[in-house]
mmCIF file of C-alpha atoms in Angstrom:
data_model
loop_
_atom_site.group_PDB
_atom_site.id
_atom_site.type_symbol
_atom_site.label_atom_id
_atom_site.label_comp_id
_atom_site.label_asym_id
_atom_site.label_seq_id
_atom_site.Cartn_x
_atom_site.Cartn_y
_atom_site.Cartn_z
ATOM 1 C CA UNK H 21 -13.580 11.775 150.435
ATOM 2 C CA UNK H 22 -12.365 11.176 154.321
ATOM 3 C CA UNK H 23 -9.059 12.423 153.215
ATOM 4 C CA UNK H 24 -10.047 14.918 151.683
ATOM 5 C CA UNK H 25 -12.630 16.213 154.051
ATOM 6 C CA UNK H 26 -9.830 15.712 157.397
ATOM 7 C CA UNK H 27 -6.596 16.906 155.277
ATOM 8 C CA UNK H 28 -7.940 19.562 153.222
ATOM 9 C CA UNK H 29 -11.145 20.934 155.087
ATOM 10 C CA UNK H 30 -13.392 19.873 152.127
ATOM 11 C CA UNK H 31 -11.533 21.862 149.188
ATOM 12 C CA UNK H 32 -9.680 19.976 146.500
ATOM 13 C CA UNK H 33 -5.875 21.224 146.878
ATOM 14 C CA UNK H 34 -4.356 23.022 143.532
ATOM 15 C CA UNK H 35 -1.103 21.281 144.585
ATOM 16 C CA UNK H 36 -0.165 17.924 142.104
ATOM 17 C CA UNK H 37 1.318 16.198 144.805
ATOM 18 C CA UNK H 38 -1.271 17.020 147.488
ATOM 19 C CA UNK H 39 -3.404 15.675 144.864
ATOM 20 C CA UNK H 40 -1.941 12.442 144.258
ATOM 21 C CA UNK H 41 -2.094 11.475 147.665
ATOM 22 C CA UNK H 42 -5.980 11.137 147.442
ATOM 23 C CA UNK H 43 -6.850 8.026 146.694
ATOM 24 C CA UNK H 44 -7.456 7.109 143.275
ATOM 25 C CA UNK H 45 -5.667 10.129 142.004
ATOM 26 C CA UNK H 46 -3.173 9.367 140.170
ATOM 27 C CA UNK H 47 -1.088 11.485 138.131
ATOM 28 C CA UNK H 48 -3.379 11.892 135.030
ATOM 29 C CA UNK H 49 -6.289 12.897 136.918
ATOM 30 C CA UNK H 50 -3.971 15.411 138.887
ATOM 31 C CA UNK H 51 -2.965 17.092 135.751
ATOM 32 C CA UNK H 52 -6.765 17.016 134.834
ATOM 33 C CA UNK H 53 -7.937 18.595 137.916
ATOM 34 C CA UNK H 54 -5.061 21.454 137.894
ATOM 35 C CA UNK H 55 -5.517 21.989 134.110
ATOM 36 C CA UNK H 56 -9.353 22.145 134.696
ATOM 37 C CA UNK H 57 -10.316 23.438 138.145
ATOM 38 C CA UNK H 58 -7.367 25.619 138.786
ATOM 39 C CA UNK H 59 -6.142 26.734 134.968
ATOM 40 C CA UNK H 60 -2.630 25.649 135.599
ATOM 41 C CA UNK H 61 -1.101 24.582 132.140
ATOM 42 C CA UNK H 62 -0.588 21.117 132.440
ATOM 43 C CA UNK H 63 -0.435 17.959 129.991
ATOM 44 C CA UNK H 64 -2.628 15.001 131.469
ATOM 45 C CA UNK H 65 -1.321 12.315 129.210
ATOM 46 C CA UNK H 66 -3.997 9.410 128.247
ATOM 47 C CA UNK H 67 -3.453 6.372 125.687
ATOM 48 C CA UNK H 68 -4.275 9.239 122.637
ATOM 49 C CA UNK H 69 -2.476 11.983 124.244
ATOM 50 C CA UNK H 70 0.447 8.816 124.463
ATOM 51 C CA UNK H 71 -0.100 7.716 120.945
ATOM 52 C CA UNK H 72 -0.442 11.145 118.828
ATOM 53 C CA UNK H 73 2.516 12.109 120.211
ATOM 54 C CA UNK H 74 4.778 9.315 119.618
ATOM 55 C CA UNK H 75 2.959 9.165 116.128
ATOM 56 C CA UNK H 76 3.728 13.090 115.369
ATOM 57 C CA UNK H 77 7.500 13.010 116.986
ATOM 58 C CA UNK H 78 6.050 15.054 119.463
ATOM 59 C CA UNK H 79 7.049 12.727 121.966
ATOM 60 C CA UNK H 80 9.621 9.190 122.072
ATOM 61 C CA UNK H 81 8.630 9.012 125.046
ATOM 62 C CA UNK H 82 8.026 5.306 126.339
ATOM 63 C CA UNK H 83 5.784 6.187 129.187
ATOM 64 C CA UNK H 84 3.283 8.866 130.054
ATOM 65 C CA UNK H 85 5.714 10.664 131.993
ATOM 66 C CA UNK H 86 8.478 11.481 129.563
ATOM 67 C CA UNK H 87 5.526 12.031 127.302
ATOM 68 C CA UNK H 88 4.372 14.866 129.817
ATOM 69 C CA UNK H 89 7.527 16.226 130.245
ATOM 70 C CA UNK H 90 8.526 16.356 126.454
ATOM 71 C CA UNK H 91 5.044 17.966 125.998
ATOM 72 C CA UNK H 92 5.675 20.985 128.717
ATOM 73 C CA UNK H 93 9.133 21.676 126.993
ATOM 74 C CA UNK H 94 7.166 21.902 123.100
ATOM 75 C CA UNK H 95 3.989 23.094 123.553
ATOM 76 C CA UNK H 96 4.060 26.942 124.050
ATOM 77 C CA UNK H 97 2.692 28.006 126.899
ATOM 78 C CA UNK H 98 -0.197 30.066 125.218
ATOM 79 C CA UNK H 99 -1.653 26.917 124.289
ATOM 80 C CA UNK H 100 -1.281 24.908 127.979
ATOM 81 C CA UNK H 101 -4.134 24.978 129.382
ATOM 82 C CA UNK H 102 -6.192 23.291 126.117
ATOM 83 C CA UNK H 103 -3.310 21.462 123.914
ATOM 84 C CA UNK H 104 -4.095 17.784 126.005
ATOM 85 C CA UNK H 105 -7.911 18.564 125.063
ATOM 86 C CA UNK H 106 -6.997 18.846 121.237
ATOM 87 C CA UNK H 107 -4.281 15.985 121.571
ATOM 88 C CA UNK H 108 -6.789 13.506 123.441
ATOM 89 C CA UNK H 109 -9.740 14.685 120.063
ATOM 90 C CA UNK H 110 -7.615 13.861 117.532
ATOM 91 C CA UNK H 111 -6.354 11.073 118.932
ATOM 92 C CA UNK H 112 -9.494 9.936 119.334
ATOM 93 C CA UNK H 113 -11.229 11.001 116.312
ATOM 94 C CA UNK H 114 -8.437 10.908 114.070
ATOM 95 C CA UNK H 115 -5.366 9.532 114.577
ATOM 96 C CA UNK H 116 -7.393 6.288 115.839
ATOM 97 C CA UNK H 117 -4.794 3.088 117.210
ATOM 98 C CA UNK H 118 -6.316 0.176 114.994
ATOM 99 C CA UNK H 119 -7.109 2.460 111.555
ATOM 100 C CA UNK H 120 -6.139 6.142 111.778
ATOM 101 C CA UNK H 121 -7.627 8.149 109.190
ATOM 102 C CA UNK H 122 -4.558 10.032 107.716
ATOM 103 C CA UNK H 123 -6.282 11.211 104.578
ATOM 104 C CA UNK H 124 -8.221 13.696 106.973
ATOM 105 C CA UNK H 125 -5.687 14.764 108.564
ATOM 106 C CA UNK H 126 -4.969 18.290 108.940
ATOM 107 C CA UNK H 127 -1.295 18.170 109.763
ATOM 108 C CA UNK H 128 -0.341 14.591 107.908
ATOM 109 C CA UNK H 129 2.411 16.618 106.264
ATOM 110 C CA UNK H 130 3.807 17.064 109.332
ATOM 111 C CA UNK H 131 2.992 13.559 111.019
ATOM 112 C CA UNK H 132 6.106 11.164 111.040
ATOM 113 C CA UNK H 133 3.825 7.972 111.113
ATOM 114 C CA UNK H 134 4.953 5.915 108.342
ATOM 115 C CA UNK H 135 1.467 3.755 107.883
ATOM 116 C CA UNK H 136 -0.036 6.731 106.366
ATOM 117 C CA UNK H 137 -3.712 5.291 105.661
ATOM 118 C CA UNK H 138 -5.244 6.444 102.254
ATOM 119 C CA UNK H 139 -9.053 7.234 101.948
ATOM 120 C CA UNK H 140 -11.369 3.741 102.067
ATOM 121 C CA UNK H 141 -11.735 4.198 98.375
ATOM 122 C CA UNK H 142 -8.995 4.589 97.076
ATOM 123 C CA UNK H 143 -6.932 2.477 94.645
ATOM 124 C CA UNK H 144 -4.355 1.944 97.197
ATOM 125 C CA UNK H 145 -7.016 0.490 99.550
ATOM 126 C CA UNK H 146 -8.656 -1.366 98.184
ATOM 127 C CA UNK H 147 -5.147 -2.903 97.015
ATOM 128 C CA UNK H 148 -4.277 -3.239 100.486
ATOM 129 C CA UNK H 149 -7.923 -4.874 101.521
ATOM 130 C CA UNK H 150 -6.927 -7.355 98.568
ATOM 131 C CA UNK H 151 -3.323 -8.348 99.838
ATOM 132 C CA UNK H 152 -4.792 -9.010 103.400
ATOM 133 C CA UNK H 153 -7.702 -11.114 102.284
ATOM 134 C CA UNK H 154 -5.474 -13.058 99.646
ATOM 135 C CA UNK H 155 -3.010 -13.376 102.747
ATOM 136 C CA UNK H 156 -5.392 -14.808 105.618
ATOM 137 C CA UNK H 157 -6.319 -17.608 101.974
ATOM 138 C CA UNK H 158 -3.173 -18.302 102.495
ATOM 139 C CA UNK H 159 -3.100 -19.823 106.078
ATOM 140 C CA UNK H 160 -3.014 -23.801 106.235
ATOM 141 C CA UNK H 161 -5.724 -25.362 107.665
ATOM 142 C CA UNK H 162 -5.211 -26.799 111.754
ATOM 143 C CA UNK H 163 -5.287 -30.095 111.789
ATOM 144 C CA UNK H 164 -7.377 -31.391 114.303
ATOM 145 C CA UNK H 165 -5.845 -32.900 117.574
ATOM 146 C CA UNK H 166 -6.068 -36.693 117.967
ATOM 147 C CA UNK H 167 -5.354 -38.310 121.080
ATOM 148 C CA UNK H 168 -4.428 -41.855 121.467
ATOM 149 C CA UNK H 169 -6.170 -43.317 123.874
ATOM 150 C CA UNK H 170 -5.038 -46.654 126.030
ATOM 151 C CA UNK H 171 -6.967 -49.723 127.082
ATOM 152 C CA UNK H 172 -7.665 -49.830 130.421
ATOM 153 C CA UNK H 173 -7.998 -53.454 132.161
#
C-alpha cells in the first residue's frame, strides 16, 4: 500500500509491469486487475485456466506463461475481456482435475482429453468402479516391521 501510495499517488497503475512491481502482484493478479479494473483483454491464467487448456489443445503450454501467450494468439479478441472468466468456470465446474464430468460437457466433441469420463451411472462406470475396487483387493498385505533387538550388558 506504501508503494503504491509514494509511486503511484494512491491510483492502481493500468500498466502490467507497473503492476507487478507491487508487492504481492504477481503476474496473474496483474492480468486480473487490467482485465477487470481497466477492460484491457487479457488472459490471467490459474490452475483451471492451466488445465482446460492443456485438456482442450488450447494450450501445450507447460507453464502459465506460454499458456497466456497461446491464449492471446486463439482467443478472438471480441471475447478478451471475459474468455479467462468462462475458462476458470468450467474448469472449475466442469472439467474438474481429480473427476471431470465429460458427459456434461458442452464442447466434449471438441475436447482432446482422452479420459473422457462417462455419466456415474452408466455401464461403463460402474465397470470402471469395479476394476478399481477388484484392483486395490489385489494389493498384498505389509508385513509388519520387526526389529531385532540386542542384549545390552
Amino acid at each position: 500500500c506504501e508503494k503504491l501510495i509514494n509511486e503511484h499517488g494512491g491510483q492502481v497503475p493500468a500498466d502490467r509491469d507497473a503492476l507487478e512491481q507491487l508487492p504481492g502482484v504477481g503476474r496473474k493478479t496483474a492480468n486480473v486487475v487490467m482485465n477487470m479494473a481497466f477492460g484491457e483483454p487479457t488472459m490471467a491464467v490459474d490452475t483451471h485456466v492451466f488445465r482446460v487448456s492443456n485438456r482442450m489443445g488450447l494450450s501445450s503450454g507447460k507453464d502459465p506463461l506460454q499458456v497466456e501467450e497461446d491464449l492471446v494468439k486463439i482467443i478472438p479478441e471480441a471475447y478478451g475481456l471475459h474468455a479467462h472468466h468462462w475458462l476458470i468456470l468450467h474448469g472449475r465446474y466442469l472439467c474438474k482435475a481429480r473427476t471431470p464430468e465429460c458427459w456434461r460437457c458442452p464442447v466434449a466433441e471438441h475436447c482432446l482429453f482422452k479420459d473422457k469420463t462417462p455419466p456415474p451411472d452408466s455401464a461403463e462406470a460402474k465397470q470402471a468402479k469395479a476394476n478399481k475396487a477388484a484392483s486395490s483387493k489385489k494389493k498384498p498385505a505389509k508385513k509388519p516391521v520387526t526389529r531385532k533387538t540386542t542384549k545390552q550388558s
